[in-house]
Coordinates of N, CA and C in Angstrom, one line a residue:
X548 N 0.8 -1.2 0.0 CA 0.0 0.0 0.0 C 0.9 1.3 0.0
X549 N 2.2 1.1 -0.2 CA 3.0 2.2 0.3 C 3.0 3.1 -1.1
X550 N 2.2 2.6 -2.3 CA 2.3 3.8 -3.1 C 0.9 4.4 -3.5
X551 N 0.4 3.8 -2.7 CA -1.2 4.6 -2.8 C -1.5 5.7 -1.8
X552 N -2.1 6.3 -2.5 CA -2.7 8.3 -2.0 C -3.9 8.3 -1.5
X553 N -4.6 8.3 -0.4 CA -5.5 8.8 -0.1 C -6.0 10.1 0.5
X554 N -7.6 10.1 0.3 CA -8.5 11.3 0.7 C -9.2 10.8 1.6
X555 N -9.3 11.7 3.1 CA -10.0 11.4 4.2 C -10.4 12.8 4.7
X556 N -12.0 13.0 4.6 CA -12.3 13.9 5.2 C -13.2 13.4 6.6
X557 N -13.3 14.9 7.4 CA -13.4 14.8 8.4 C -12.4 14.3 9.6
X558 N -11.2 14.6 9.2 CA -10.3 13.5 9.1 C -9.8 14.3 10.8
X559 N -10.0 15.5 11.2 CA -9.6 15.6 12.4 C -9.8 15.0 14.1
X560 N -10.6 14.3 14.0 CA -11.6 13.8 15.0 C -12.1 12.5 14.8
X561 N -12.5 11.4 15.9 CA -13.6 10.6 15.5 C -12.8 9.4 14.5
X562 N -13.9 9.5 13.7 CA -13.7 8.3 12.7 C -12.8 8.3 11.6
X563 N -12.4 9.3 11.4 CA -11.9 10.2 10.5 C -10.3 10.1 10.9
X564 N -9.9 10.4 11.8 CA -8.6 10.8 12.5 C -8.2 9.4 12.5
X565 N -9.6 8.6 13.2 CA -9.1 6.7 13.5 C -8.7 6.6 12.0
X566 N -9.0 6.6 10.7 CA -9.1 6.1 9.3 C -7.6 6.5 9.3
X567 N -7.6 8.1 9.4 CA -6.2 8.6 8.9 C -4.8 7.8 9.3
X568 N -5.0 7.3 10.7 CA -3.6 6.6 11.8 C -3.8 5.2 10.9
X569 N -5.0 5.0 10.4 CA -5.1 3.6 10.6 C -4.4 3.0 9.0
X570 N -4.8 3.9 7.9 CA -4.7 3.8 6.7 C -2.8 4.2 6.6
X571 N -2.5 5.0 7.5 CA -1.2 5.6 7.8 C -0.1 4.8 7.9
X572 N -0.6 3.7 9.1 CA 0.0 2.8 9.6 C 0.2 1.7 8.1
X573 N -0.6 1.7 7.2 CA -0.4 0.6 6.3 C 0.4 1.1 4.9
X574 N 1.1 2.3 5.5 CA 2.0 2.8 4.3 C 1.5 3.7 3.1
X575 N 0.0 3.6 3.3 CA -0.4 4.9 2.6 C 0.0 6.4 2.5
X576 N -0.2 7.3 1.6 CA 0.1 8.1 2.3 C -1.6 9.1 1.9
X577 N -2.1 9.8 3.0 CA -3.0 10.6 3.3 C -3.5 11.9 3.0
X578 N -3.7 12.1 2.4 CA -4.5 13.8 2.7 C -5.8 13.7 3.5
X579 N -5.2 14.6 4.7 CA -6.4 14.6 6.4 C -6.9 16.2 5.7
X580 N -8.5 16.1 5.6 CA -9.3 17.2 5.4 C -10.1 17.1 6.6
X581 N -10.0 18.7 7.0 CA -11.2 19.1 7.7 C -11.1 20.6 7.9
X582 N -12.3 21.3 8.5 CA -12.1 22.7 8.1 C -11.2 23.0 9.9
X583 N -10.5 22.0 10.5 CA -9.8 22.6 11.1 C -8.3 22.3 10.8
X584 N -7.6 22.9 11.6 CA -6.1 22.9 11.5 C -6.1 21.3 12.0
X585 N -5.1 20.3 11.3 CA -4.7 19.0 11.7 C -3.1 19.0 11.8
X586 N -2.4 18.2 12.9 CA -1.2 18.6 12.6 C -0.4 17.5 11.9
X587 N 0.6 17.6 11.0 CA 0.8 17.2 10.3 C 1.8 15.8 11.0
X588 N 1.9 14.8 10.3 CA 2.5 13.8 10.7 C 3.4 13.1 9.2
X589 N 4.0 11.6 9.9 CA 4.4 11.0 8.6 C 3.5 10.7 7.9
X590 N 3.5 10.7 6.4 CA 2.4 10.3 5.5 C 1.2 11.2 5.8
X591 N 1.0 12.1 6.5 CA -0.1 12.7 6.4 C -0.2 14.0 6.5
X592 N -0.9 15.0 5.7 CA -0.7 15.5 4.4 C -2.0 16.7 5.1
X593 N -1.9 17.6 6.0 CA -3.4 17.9 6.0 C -3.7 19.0 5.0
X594 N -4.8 19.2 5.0 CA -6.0 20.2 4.3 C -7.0 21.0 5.1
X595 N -7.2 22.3 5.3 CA -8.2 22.9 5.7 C -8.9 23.1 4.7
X596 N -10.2 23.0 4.9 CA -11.2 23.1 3.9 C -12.4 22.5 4.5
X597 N -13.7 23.9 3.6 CA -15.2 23.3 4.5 C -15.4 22.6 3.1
X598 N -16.3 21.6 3.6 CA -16.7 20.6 2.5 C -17.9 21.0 1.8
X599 N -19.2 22.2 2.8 CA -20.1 22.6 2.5 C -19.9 24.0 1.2
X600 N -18.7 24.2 1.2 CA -18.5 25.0 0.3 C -17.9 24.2 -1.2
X601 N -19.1 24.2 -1.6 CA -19.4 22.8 -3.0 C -18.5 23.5 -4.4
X602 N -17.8 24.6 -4.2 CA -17.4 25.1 -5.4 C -15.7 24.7 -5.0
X603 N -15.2 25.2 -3.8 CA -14.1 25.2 -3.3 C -13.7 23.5 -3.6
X604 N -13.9 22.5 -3.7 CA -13.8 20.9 -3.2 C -13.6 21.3 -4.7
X605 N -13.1 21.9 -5.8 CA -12.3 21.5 -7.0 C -10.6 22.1 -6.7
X606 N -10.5 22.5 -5.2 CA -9.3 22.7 -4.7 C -8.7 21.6 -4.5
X607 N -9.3 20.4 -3.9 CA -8.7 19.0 -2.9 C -8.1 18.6 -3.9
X608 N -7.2 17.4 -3.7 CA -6.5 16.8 -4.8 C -7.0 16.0 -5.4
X609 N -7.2 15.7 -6.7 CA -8.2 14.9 -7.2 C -7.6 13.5 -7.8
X610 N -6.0 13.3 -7.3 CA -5.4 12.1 -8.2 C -4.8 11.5 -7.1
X611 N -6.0 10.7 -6.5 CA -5.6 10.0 -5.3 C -6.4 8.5 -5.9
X612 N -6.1 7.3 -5.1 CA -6.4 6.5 -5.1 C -7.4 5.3 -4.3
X613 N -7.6 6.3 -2.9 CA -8.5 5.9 -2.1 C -9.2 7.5 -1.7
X614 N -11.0 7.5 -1.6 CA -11.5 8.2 -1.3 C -12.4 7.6 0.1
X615 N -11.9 8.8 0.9 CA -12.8 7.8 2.4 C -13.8 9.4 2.4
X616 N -15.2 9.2 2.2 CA -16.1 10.4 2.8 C -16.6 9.8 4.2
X617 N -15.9 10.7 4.9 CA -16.3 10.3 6.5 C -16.8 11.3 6.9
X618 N -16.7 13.0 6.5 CA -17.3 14.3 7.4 C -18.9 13.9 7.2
X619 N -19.6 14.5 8.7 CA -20.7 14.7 9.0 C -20.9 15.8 10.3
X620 N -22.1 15.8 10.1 CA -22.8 16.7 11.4 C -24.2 15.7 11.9
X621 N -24.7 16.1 12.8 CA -26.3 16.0 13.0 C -26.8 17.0 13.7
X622 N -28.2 17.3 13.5 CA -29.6 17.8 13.6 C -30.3 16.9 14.0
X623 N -30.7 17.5 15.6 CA -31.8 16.8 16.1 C -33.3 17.6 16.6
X624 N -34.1 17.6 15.7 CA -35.2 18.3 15.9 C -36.8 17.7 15.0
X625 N -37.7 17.5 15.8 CA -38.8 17.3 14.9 C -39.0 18.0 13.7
X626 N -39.8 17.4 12.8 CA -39.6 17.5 11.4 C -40.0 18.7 11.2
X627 N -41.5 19.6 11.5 CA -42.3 20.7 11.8 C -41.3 21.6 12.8
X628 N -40.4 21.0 13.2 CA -39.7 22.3 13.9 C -38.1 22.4 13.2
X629 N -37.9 21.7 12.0 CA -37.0 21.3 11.6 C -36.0 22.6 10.8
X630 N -34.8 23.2 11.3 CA -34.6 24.5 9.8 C -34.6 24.1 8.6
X631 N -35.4 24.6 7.8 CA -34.8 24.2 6.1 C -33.5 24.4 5.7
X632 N -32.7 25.6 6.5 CA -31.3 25.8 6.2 C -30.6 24.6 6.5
X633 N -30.9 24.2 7.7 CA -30.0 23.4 8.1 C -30.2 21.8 7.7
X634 N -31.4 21.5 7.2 CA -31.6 20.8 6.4 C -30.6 20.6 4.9
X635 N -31.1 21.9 4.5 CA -29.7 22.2 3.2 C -28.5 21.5 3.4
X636 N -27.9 22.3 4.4 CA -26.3 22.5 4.7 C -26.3 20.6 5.0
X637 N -26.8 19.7 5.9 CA -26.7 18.8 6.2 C -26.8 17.4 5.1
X638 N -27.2 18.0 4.1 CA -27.8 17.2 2.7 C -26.2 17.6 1.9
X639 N -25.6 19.5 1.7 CA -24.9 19.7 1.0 C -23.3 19.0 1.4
X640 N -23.0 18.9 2.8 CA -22.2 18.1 3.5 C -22.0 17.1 3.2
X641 N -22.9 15.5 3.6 CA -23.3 14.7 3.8 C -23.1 13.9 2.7
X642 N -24.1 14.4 1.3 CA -24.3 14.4 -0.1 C -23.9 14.6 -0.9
X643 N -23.9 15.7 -0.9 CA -23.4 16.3 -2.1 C -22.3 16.7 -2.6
X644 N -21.4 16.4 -1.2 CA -20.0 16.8 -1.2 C -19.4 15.5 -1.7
X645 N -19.4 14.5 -0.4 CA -19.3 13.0 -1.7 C -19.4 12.6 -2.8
X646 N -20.5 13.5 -3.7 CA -20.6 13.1 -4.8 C -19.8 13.8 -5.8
X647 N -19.3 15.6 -5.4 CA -18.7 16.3 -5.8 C -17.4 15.4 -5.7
X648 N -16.4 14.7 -4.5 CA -15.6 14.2 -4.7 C -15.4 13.0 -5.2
X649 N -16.2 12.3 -5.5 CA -16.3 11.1 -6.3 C -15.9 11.3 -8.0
X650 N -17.2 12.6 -7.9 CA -16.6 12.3 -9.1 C -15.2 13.2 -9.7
X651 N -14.8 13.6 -8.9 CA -13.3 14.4 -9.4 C -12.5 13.7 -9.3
X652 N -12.3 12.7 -8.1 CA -11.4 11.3 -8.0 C -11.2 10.5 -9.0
X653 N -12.7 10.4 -9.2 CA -12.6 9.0 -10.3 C -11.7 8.7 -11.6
X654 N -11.6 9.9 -12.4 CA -10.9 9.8 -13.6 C -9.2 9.4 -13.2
X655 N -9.1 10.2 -12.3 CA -7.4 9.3 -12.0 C -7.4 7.5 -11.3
X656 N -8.7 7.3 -10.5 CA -8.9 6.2 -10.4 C -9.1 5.0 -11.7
X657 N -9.7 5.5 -12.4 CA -10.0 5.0 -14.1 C -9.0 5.2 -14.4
X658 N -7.8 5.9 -14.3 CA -7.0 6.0 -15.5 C -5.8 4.8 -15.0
X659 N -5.4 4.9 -13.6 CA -4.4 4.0 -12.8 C -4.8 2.3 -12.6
X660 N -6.4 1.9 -13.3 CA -7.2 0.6 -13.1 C -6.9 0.6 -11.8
X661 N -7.6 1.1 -10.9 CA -7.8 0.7 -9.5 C -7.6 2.0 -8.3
X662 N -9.1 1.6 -7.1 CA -9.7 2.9 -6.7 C -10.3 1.9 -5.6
X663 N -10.3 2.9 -4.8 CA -11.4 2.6 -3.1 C -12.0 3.7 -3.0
X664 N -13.4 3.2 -3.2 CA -14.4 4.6 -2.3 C -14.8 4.1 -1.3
X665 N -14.9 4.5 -0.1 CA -15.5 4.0 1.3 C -16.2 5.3 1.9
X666 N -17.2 4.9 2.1 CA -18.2 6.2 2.5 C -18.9 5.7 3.7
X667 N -18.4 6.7 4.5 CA -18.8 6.3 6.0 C -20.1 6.3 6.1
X668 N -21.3 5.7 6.4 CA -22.2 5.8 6.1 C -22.9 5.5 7.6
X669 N -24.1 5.1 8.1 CA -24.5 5.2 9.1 C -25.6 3.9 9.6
X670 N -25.9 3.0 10.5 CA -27.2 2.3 10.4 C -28.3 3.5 10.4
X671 N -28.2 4.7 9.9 CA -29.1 5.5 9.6 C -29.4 5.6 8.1
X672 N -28.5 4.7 7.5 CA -28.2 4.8 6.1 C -29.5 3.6 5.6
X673 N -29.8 2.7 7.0 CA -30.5 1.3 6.3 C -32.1 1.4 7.6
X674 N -32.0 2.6 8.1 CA -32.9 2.3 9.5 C -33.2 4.0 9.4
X675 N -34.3 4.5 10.1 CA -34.7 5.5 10.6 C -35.0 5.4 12.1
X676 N -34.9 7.2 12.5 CA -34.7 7.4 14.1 C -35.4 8.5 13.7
X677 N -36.7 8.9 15.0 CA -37.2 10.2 15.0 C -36.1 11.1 15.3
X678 N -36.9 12.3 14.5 CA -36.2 14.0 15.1 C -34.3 14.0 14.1
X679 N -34.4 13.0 13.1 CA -33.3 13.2 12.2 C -33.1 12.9 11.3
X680 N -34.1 14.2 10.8 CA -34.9 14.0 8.8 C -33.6 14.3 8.3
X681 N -32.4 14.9 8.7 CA -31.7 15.1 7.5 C -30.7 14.7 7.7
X682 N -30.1 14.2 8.8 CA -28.9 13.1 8.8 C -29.7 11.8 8.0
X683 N -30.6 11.4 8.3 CA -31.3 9.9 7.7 C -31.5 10.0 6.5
X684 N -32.0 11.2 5.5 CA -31.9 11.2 4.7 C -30.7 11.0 3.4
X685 N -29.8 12.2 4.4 CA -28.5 12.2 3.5 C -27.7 10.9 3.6
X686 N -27.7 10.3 4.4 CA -27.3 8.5 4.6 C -27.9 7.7 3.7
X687 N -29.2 7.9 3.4 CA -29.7 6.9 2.7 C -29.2 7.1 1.3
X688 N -29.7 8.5 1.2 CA -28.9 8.6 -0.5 C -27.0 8.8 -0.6
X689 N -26.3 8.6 0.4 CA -25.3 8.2 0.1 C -25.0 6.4 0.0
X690 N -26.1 5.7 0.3 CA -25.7 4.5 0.2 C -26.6 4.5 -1.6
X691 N -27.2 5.5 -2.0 CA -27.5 4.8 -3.3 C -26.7 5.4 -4.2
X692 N -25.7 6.3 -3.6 CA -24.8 6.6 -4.9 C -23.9 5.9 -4.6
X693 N -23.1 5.2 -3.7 CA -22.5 4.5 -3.8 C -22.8 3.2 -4.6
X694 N -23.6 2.5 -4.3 CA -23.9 1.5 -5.2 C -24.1 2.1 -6.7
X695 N -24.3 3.2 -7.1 CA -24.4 3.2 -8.4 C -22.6 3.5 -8.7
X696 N -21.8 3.7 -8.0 CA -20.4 3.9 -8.4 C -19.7 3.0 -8.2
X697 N -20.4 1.8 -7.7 CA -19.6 0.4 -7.6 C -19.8 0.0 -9.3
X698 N -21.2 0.0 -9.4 CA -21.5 -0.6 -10.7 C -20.6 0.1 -12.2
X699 N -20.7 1.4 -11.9 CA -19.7 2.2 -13.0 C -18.6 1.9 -13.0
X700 N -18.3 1.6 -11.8 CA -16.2 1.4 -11.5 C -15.6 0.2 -11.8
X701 N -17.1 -1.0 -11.9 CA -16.6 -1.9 -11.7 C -15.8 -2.5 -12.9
X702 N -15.7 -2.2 -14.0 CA -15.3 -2.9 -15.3 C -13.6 -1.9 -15.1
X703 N -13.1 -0.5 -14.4 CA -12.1 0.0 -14.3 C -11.8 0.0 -13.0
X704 N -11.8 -1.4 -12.2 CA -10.9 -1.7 -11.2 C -11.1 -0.7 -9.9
X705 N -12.5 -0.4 -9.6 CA -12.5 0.6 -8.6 C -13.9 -0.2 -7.6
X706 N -13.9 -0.1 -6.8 CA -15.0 -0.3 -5.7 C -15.5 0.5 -4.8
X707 N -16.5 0.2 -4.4 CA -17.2 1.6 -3.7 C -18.6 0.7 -2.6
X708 N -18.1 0.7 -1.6 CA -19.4 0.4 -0.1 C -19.1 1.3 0.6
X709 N -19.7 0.8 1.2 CA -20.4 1.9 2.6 C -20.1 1.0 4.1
X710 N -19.7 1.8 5.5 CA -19.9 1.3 6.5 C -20.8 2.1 7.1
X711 N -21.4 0.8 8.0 CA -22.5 1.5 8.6 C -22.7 1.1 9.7
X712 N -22.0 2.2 10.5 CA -22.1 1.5 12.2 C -23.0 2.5 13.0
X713 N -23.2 1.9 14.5 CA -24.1 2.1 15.0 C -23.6 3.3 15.8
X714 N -24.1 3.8 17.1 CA -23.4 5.2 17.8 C -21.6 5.1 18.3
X715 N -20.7 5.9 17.8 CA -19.1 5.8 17.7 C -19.1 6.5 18.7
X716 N -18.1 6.2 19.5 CA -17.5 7.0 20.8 C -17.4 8.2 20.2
X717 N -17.4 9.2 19.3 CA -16.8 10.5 18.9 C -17.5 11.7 19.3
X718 N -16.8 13.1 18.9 CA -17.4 14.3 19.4 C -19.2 14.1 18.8
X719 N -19.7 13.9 17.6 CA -20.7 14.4 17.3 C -22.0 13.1 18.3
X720 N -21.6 12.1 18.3 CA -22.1 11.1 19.6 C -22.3 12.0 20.5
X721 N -21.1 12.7 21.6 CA -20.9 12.9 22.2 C -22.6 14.4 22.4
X722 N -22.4 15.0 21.5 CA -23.3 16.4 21.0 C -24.1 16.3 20.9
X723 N -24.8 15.0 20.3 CA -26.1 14.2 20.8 C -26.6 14.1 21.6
X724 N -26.0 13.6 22.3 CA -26.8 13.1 24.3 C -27.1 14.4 24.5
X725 N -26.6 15.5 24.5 CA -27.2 16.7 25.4 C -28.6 17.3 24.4
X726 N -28.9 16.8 23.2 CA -29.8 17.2 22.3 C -30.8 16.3 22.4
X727 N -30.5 15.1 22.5 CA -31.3 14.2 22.9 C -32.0 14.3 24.2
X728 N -31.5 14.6 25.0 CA -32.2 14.6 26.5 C -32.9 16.3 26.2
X729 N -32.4 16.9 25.4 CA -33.6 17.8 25.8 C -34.7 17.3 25.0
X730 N -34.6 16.6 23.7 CA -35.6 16.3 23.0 C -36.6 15.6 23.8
X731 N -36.1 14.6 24.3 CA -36.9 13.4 25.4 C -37.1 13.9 26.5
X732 N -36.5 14.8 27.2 CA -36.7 15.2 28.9 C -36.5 14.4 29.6
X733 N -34.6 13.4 29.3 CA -34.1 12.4 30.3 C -32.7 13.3 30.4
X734 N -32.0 12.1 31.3 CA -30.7 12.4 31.7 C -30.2 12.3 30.3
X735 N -28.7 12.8 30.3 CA -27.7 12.1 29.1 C -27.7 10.7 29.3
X736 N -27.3 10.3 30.7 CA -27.2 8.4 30.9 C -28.3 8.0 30.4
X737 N -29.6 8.3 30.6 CA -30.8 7.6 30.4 C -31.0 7.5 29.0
X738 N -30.5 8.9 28.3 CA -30.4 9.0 26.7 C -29.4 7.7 26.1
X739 N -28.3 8.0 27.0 CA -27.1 6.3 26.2 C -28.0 5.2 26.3
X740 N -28.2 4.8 27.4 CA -29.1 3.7 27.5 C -30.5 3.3 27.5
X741 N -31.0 4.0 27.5 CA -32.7 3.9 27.1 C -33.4 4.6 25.4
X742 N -31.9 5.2 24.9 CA -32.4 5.3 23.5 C -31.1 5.2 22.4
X743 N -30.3 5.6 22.9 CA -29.5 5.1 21.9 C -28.8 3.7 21.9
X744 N -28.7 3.3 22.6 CA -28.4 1.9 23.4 C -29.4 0.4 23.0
X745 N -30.6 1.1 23.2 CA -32.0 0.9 23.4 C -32.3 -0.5 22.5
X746 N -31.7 -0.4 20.8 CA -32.0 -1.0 19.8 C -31.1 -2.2 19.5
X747 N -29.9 -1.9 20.3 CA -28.4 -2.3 20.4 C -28.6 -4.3 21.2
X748 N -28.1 -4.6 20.8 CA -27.6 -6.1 21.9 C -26.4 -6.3 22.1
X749 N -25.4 -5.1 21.5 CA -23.9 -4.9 21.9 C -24.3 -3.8 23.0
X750 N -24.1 -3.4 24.0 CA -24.6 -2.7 25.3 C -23.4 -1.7 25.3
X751 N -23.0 -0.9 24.4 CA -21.6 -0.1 24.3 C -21.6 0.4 22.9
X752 N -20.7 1.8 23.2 CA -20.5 2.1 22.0 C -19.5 2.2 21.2
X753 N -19.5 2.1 19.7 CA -18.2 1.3 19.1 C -16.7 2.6 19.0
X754 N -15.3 1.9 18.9 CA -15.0 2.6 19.4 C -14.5 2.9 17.9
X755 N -13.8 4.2 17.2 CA -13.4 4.5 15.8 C -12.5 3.6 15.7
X756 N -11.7 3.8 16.1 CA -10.9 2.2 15.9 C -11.3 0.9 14.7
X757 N -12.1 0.7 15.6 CA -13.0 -0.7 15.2 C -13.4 -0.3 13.9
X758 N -14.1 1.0 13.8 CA -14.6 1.3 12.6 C -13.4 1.7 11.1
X759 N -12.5 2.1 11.5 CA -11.2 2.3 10.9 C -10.4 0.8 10.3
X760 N -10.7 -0.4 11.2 CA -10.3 -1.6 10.5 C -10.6 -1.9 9.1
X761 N -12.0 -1.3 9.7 CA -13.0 -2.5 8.8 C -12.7 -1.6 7.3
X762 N -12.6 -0.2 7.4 CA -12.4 0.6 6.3 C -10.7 0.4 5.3
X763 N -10.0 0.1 6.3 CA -8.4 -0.5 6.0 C -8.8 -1.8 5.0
X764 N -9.7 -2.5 5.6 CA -10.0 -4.0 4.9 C -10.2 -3.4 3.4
X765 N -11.6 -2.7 3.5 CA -12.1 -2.2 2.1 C -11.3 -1.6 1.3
X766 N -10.2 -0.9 2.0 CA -8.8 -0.5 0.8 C -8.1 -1.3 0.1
X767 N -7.7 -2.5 1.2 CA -6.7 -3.6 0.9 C -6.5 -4.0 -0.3
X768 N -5.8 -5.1 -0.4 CA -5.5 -5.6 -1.9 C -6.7 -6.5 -1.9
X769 N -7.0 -7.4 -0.3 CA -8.1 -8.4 -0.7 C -9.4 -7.9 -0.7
X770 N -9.6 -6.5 -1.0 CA -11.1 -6.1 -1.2 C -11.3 -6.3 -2.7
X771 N -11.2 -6.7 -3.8 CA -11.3 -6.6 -5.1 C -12.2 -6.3 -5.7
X772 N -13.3 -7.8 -5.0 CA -14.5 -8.5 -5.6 C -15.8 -7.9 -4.6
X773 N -15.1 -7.1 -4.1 CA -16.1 -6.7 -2.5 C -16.7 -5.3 -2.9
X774 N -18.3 -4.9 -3.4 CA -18.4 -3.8 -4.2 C -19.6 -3.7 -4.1
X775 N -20.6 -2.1 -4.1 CA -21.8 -2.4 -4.3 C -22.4 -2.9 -2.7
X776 N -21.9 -3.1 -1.2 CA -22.3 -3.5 -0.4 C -22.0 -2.4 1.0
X777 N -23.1 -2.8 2.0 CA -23.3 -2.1 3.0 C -22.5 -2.8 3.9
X778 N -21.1 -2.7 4.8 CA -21.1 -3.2 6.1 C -21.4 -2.6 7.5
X779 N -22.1 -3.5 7.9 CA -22.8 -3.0 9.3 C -21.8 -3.7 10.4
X780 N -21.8 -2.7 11.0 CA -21.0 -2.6 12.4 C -22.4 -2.0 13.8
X781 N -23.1 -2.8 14.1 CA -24.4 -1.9 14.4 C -24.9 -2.6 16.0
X782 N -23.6 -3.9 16.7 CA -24.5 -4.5 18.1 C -25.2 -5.0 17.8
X783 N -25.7 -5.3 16.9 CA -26.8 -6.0 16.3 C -27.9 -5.3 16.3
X784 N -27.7 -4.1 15.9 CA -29.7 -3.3 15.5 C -30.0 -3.9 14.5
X785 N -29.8 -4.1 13.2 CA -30.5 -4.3 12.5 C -31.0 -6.1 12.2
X786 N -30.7 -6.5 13.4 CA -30.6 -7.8 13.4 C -32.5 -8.0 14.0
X787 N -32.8 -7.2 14.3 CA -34.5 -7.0 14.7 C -35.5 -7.0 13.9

């Protein structure tokens, strides 16, 4: 892997940071985007840049080899009390930025026969939760562009799934609980375990790490044949 380039946004925090060390560690070398300062390491390469600014992302580097879309946010609010802006912004992030970087990746992926798109994706991607019309949404339709870029890529050596795990130790988890308990009128604890927890029969939540493997796998040499698919990392929600 030591001559392959990757793209990891969101890449300061969370799942994103775990992807960066993890992809790092296997001789890649990285470009870490996020609209904050990252500090720079071996093999990794940072970027400031907001992703919501859809004109700017023809700045990122486009002749890389692995694309990991990992930036997100969430909005937690009933649907009638929902902002339309922030609806926007959460769709233009989420969506539309992925697709803007897909497709500026691709042609150097097509030109070198061989590519990884991995798009962090959510059990929000294959499940719905009240009070998060626009994180659920923008999940779902990133799992259908992905599969349609598996199918395109596949005759020029490029693959494209999705992970989709359940609540990650990270800051935006973290930003949750206190939105969540106002939504509900519980504690934060009662929020981990009586709702977010709630659906789970893994009784904990996953750590980026874990999630970072499973994305190293989908890089690897032995992802080839592995395209067009959702993996769930979820405690078993969707096992209900």
């Amino acid at each position: 892997m030591e001559t392959r380039r990757a793209l990891v946004t969101g890449a300061a925090s969370g799942i994103g940071a775990a992807c960066v060390e993890r992809l790092a560690a296997d001789g890649v070398h990285v470009v870490a985007v996020d609209r904050v300062p990252i500090r720079a390491a071996l093999r990794v390469q940072p970027v400031v840049a907001d992703l919501s600014d859809l004109d700017g992302l023809a700045g990122l580097p486009a002749d890389v080899d692995i694309l990991v879309n990992n930036a997100g946010v969430q909005h937690v609010a009933p649907v009638e009390e929902f902002p339309p802006e922030r609806f926007s912004y959460l769709l233009r992030l989420m969506l539309e930025a992925p697709f803007r970087l897909i497709r500026q990746t691709l042609p150097s992926m097509y030109g070198a026969g061989w590519g990884r798109v991995v798009n962090i994706s959510s059990v929000h991607g294959l499940r719905a939760s009240p009070f998060k019309a626009a994180y659920v949404a923008a999940k779902h339709g990133l799992e259908g562009l992905s599969k349609v870029v598996a199918l395109e890529g596949a005759a020029h050596g490029v693959t494209s799934n999705c992970v989709n795990p359940a609540y990650v130790r990270t800051p935006l988890v973290t930003a949750q609980l206190a939105d969540q308990a106002k939504a509900h009128g519980l504690t934060e604890p009662e929020v981990l375990n009586n709702v977010m927890l709630e659906p789970v029969a893994v009784k904990r939540l996953i750590e980026p790490a874990e999630v970072a493997e499973l994305v190293a796998l989908l890089c690897g040499p032995a992802s080839a044949s592995i395209t067009g698919s959702s993996f769930v990392l979820d405690g078993g929600w969707t096992a209900h």
